[in-house]
mmCIF file with all atom_site columns, C-alpha atoms in Angstrom:
data_model
loop_
_atom_site.group_PDB
_atom_site.id
_atom_site.type_symbol
_atom_site.label_atom_id
_atom_site.label_alt_id
_atom_site.label_comp_id
_atom_site.label_asym_id
_atom_site.label_entity_id
_atom_site.label_seq_id
_atom_site.pdbx_PDB_ins_code
_atom_site.Cartn_x
_atom_site.Cartn_y
_atom_site.Cartn_z
_atom_site.occupancy
_atom_site.B_iso_or_equiv
_atom_site.pdbx_formal_charge
_atom_site.auth_seq_id
_atom_site.auth_comp_id
_atom_site.auth_asym_id
_atom_site.auth_atom_id
_atom_site.pdbx_PDB_model_num
ATOM 1   C CA . MET Z 1 1   ? 18.348  -5.530  2.862   1.00 88.00 ? 18  MET Z CA 1
ATOM 2   C CA . LEU Z 1 2   ? 15.517  -3.134  2.569   1.00 95.00 ? 19  LEU Z CA 1
ATOM 3   C CA . ILE Z 1 3   ? 12.438  -3.580  0.232   1.00 96.00 ? 20  ILE Z CA 1
ATOM 4   C CA . PRO Z 1 4   ? 10.830  -0.366  -1.171  1.00 95.00 ? 21  PRO Z CA 1
ATOM 5   C CA . CYS Z 1 5   ? 7.328   0.755   -1.492  1.00 96.00 ? 22  CYS Z CA 1
ATOM 6   C CA . LEU Z 1 6   ? 7.006   1.653   -5.152  1.00 92.00 ? 23  LEU Z CA 1
ATOM 7   C CA . ALA Z 1 7   ? 4.712   4.453   -4.379  1.00 95.00 ? 24  ALA Z CA 1
ATOM 8   C CA . CYS Z 1 8   ? 6.220   6.522   -1.652  1.00 96.00 ? 25  CYS Z CA 1
ATOM 9   C CA . GLU Z 1 9   ? 9.701   5.089   -1.780  1.00 94.00 ? 26  GLU Z CA 1
ATOM 10  C CA . SER Z 1 10  ? 9.755   4.156   1.961   1.00 97.00 ? 27  SER Z CA 1
ATOM 11  C CA . ARG Z 1 11  ? 12.098  1.189   2.596   1.00 97.00 ? 28  ARG Z CA 1
ATOM 12  C CA . PHE Z 1 12  ? 11.256  -1.714  4.935   1.00 97.00 ? 29  PHE Z CA 1
ATOM 13  C CA . ARG Z 1 13  ? 13.217  -4.430  6.598   1.00 96.00 ? 30  ARG Z CA 1
ATOM 14  C CA . PRO Z 1 14  ? 11.909  -7.913  5.411   1.00 96.00 ? 31  PRO Z CA 1
ATOM 15  C CA . GLU Z 1 15  ? 9.914   -8.470  8.702   1.00 96.00 ? 32  GLU Z CA 1
ATOM 16  C CA . GLU Z 1 16  ? 8.039   -5.189  8.285   1.00 97.00 ? 33  GLU Z CA 1
ATOM 17  C CA . TYR Z 1 17  ? 7.455   -5.692  4.524   1.00 98.00 ? 34  TYR Z CA 1
ATOM 18  C CA . PHE Z 1 18  ? 6.080   -9.334  4.793   1.00 97.00 ? 35  PHE Z CA 1
ATOM 19  C CA . GLN Z 1 19  ? 3.933   -8.573  7.747   1.00 97.00 ? 36  GLN Z CA 1
ATOM 20  C CA . ALA Z 1 20  ? 1.991   -6.142  5.573   1.00 98.00 ? 37  ALA Z CA 1
ATOM 21  C CA . CYS Z 1 21  ? 1.196   -8.861  3.043   1.00 97.00 ? 38  CYS Z CA 1
ATOM 22  C CA . HIS Z 1 22  ? -2.482  -9.644  3.801   1.00 96.00 ? 39  HIS Z CA 1
ATOM 23  C CA . ASP Z 1 23  ? -4.116  -11.531 0.932   1.00 96.00 ? 40  ASP Z CA 1
ATOM 24  C CA . TYR Z 1 24  ? -2.911  -14.440 -1.259  1.00 96.00 ? 41  TYR Z CA 1
ATOM 25  C CA . ARG Z 1 25  ? -4.814  -15.165 -4.470  1.00 93.00 ? 42  ARG Z CA 1
ATOM 26  C CA . ARG Z 1 26  ? -3.858  -18.847 -5.259  1.00 90.00 ? 43  ARG Z CA 1
ATOM 27  C CA . GLY Z 1 27  ? -5.503  -19.010 -8.649  1.00 88.00 ? 44  GLY Z CA 1
ATOM 28  C CA . LYS Z 1 28  ? -3.381  -16.053 -9.931  1.00 90.00 ? 45  LYS Z CA 1
ATOM 29  C CA . ASP Z 1 29  ? -0.473  -16.738 -7.532  1.00 93.00 ? 46  ASP Z CA 1
ATOM 30  C CA . LEU Z 1 30  ? -0.584  -13.142 -6.304  1.00 95.00 ? 47  LEU Z CA 1
ATOM 31  C CA . VAL Z 1 31  ? 0.145   -11.514 -2.974  1.00 97.00 ? 48  VAL Z CA 1
ATOM 32  C CA . PHE Z 1 32  ? -1.450  -8.264  -2.060  1.00 96.00 ? 49  PHE Z CA 1
ATOM 33  C CA . TRP Z 1 33  ? 0.611   -5.844  0.137   1.00 97.00 ? 50  TRP Z CA 1
ATOM 34  C CA . THR Z 1 34  ? -0.435  -2.515  1.633   1.00 97.00 ? 51  THR Z CA 1
ATOM 35  C CA . CYS Z 1 35  ? 2.323   0.091   2.643   1.00 98.00 ? 52  CYS Z CA 1
ATOM 36  C CA . PRO Z 1 36  ? 2.127   0.823   6.279   1.00 97.00 ? 53  PRO Z CA 1
ATOM 37  C CA . ARG Z 1 37  ? 3.243   4.289   5.587   1.00 97.00 ? 54  ARG Z CA 1
ATOM 38  C CA . CYS Z 1 38  ? 1.314   5.617   2.568   1.00 98.00 ? 55  CYS Z CA 1
ATOM 39  C CA . GLY Z 1 39  ? -1.529  2.936   2.241   1.00 97.00 ? 56  GLY Z CA 1
ATOM 40  C CA . ASN Z 1 40  ? -0.588  2.088   -1.333  1.00 96.00 ? 57  ASN Z CA 1
ATOM 41  C CA . GLN Z 1 41  ? -1.548  -1.483  -2.293  1.00 95.00 ? 58  GLN Z CA 1
ATOM 42  C CA . ASP Z 1 42  ? 0.700   -3.448  -4.580  1.00 94.00 ? 59  ASP Z CA 1
ATOM 43  C CA . GLU Z 1 43  ? 0.336   -6.860  -6.148  1.00 94.00 ? 60  GLU Z CA 1
ATOM 44  C CA . LEU Z 1 44  ? 3.370   -8.989  -6.394  1.00 97.00 ? 61  LEU Z CA 1
ATOM 45  C CA . ARG Z 1 45  ? 4.560   -12.527 -6.952  1.00 97.00 ? 62  ARG Z CA 1
ATOM 46  C CA . VAL Z 1 46  ? 6.984   -14.250 -4.690  1.00 97.00 ? 63  VAL Z CA 1
ATOM 47  C CA . PHE Z 1 47  ? 9.722   -16.229 -6.495  1.00 97.00 ? 64  PHE Z CA 1
ATOM 48  C CA . PRO Z 1 48  ? 12.618  -18.139 -5.134  1.00 97.00 ? 65  PRO Z CA 1
ATOM 49  C CA . GLY Z 1 49  ? 15.109  -15.394 -4.468  1.00 97.00 ? 66  GLY Z CA 1
ATOM 50  C CA . GLU Z 1 50  ? 13.109  -12.465 -5.648  1.00 97.00 ? 67  GLU Z CA 1
ATOM 51  C CA . LEU Z 1 51  ? 9.906   -10.471 -5.713  1.00 97.00 ? 68  LEU Z CA 1
ATOM 52  C CA . GLY Z 1 52  ? 8.152   -9.592  -8.976  1.00 97.00 ? 69  GLY Z CA 1
ATOM 53  C CA . PHE Z 1 53  ? 6.120   -6.413  -9.167  1.00 95.00 ? 70  PHE Z CA 1
ATOM 54  C CA . GLY Z 1 54  ? 3.692   -5.632  -11.922 1.00 91.00 ? 71  GLY Z CA 1
ATOM 55  C CA . TYR Z 1 55  ? 0.027   -5.351  -12.850 1.00 89.00 ? 72  TYR Z CA 1
ATOM 56  C CA . GLN Z 1 56  ? -2.878  -7.496  -14.142 1.00 88.00 ? 73  GLN Z CA 1
ATOM 57  C CA . ARG Z 1 57  ? -3.530  -7.146  -17.721 1.00 88.00 ? 74  ARG Z CA 1
ATOM 58  C CA . ARG Z 1 58  ? -5.964  -9.230  -19.936 1.00 87.00 ? 75  ARG Z CA 1
ATOM 59  C CA . GLY Z 1 59  ? -6.453  -11.823 -17.094 1.00 83.00 ? 76  GLY Z CA 1
ATOM 60  C CA . LYS Z 1 60  ? -2.648  -12.372 -16.644 1.00 88.00 ? 77  LYS Z CA 1
ATOM 61  C CA . PHE Z 1 61  ? -0.102  -10.733 -14.213 1.00 92.00 ? 78  PHE Z CA 1
ATOM 62  C CA . ASP Z 1 62  ? 2.734   -8.983  -16.056 1.00 92.00 ? 79  ASP Z CA 1
ATOM 63  C CA . VAL Z 1 63  ? 5.924   -8.827  -14.015 1.00 94.00 ? 80  VAL Z CA 1
ATOM 64  C CA . SER Z 1 64  ? 7.484   -5.476  -14.896 1.00 93.00 ? 81  SER Z CA 1
ATOM 65  C CA . ASP Z 1 65  ? 10.123  -5.146  -12.031 1.00 93.00 ? 82  ASP Z CA 1
ATOM 66  C CA . ARG Z 1 66  ? 12.104  -7.637  -10.112 1.00 95.00 ? 83  ARG Z CA 1
ATOM 67  C CA . LEU Z 1 67  ? 13.873  -7.280  -6.744  1.00 96.00 ? 84  LEU Z CA 1
ATOM 68  C CA . ARG Z 1 68  ? 16.431  -9.794  -5.708  1.00 96.00 ? 85  ARG Z CA 1
ATOM 69  C CA . VAL Z 1 69  ? 15.945  -10.886 -2.128  1.00 96.00 ? 86  VAL Z CA 1
ATOM 70  C CA . PRO Z 1 70  ? 18.750  -13.654 -1.599  1.00 96.00 ? 87  PRO Z CA 1
ATOM 71  C CA . GLY Z 1 71  ? 17.488  -16.575 0.358   1.00 97.00 ? 88  GLY Z CA 1
ATOM 72  C CA . LEU Z 1 72  ? 13.846  -15.912 -0.157  1.00 97.00 ? 89  LEU Z CA 1
ATOM 73  C CA . ARG Z 1 73  ? 11.677  -19.095 -0.405  1.00 98.00 ? 90  ARG Z CA 1
ATOM 74  C CA . ARG Z 1 74  ? 7.913   -19.803 -0.868  1.00 97.00 ? 91  ARG Z CA 1
ATOM 75  C CA . GLN Z 1 75  ? 5.648   -22.783 -0.263  1.00 96.00 ? 92  GLN Z CA 1
ATOM 76  C CA . ARG Z 1 76  ? 2.050   -22.936 -1.553  1.00 94.00 ? 93  ARG Z CA 1
ATOM 77  C CA . GLN Z 1 77  ? -0.366  -24.500 0.946   1.00 91.00 ? 94  GLN Z CA 1
ATOM 78  C CA . ASP Z 1 78  ? -3.951  -25.260 0.519   1.00 86.00 ? 95  ASP Z CA 1
ATOM 79  C CA . MET Z 1 79  ? -5.322  -21.833 1.580   1.00 92.00 ? 96  MET Z CA 1
ATOM 80  C CA . ARG Z 1 80  ? -2.163  -19.666 2.091   1.00 96.00 ? 97  ARG Z CA 1
ATOM 81  C CA . LEU Z 1 81  ? 1.352   -18.894 0.959   1.00 97.00 ? 98  LEU Z CA 1
ATOM 82  C CA . ASP Z 1 82  ? 4.237   -19.391 3.235   1.00 98.00 ? 99  ASP Z CA 1
ATOM 83  C CA . ILE Z 1 83  ? 7.023   -16.887 2.573   1.00 98.00 ? 100 ILE Z CA 1
ATOM 84  C CA . SER Z 1 84  ? 10.366  -17.664 4.323   1.00 98.00 ? 101 SER Z CA 1
ATOM 85  C CA . LEU Z 1 85  ? 13.708  -15.961 4.705   1.00 97.00 ? 102 LEU Z CA 1
ATOM 86  C CA . GLU Z 1 86  ? 16.443  -17.162 6.871   1.00 93.00 ? 103 GLU Z CA 1
ATOM 87  C CA . GLU Z 1 87  ? 14.668  -18.685 9.910   1.00 93.00 ? 104 GLU Z CA 1
ATOM 88  C CA . LYS Z 1 88  ? 11.470  -16.527 9.636   1.00 97.00 ? 105 LYS Z CA 1
ATOM 89  C CA . VAL Z 1 89  ? 8.182   -17.500 8.126   1.00 97.00 ? 106 VAL Z CA 1
ATOM 90  C CA . TRP Z 1 90  ? 5.232   -15.348 7.090   1.00 97.00 ? 107 TRP Z CA 1
ATOM 91  C CA . ARG Z 1 91  ? 1.876   -16.863 6.242   1.00 97.00 ? 108 ARG Z CA 1
ATOM 92  C CA . VAL Z 1 92  ? -0.273  -15.022 3.869   1.00 97.00 ? 109 VAL Z CA 1
ATOM 93  C CA . PRO Z 1 93  ? -3.932  -16.371 4.022   1.00 96.00 ? 110 PRO Z CA 1
ATOM 94  C CA . THR Z 1 94  ? -6.355  -16.589 1.146   1.00 94.00 ? 111 THR Z CA 1
ATOM 95  C CA . ARG Z 1 95  ? -9.113  -14.050 1.865   1.00 79.00 ? 112 ARG Z CA 1
ATOM 96  C CA . SER Z 1 96  ? -11.917 -16.331 0.576   1.00 61.00 ? 113 SER Z CA 1
ATOM 97  C CA . ARG Z 1 97  ? -11.176 -18.713 3.426   1.00 43.00 ? 114 ARG Z CA 1
ATOM 98  C CA . GLN Z 1 98  ? -11.306 -16.024 5.972   1.00 44.00 ? 115 GLN Z CA 1
ATOM 99  C CA . LEU Z 1 99  ? -14.611 -14.640 4.616   1.00 44.00 ? 116 LEU Z CA 1
ATOM 100 C CA . ALA Z 1 100 ? -16.187 -18.101 4.507   1.00 42.00 ? 117 ALA Z CA 1
ATOM 101 C CA . GLY Z 1 101 ? -15.264 -18.761 8.156   1.00 44.00 ? 118 GLY Z CA 1
ATOM 102 C CA . ALA Z 1 102 ? -16.805 -15.499 9.196   1.00 42.00 ? 119 ALA Z CA 1
ATOM 103 C CA . HIS Z 1 103 ? -20.323 -16.485 8.257   1.00 39.00 ? 120 HIS Z CA 1
#
């Protein structure tokens, strides 16, 4: 399974893709991802078995495209989102916690 960048159409194995997820906004349940090839940043939602791509509009996130990722799971933690597929787990931290700890 390869997951595409919607801007440059590069395709990534799940490990590459989820390692590039860098910020989780728990209040809006959004993950921010930056393409390692072109630098494009996407906002997405992680659902059981799929990724939802879209954009924020009027304070809500509208999912316009969905990509099935069989076996994909998610677990919301206090200050992060854990994304798992098969035996691998990627932890996407909430940026506000990182910034608060830097002071």
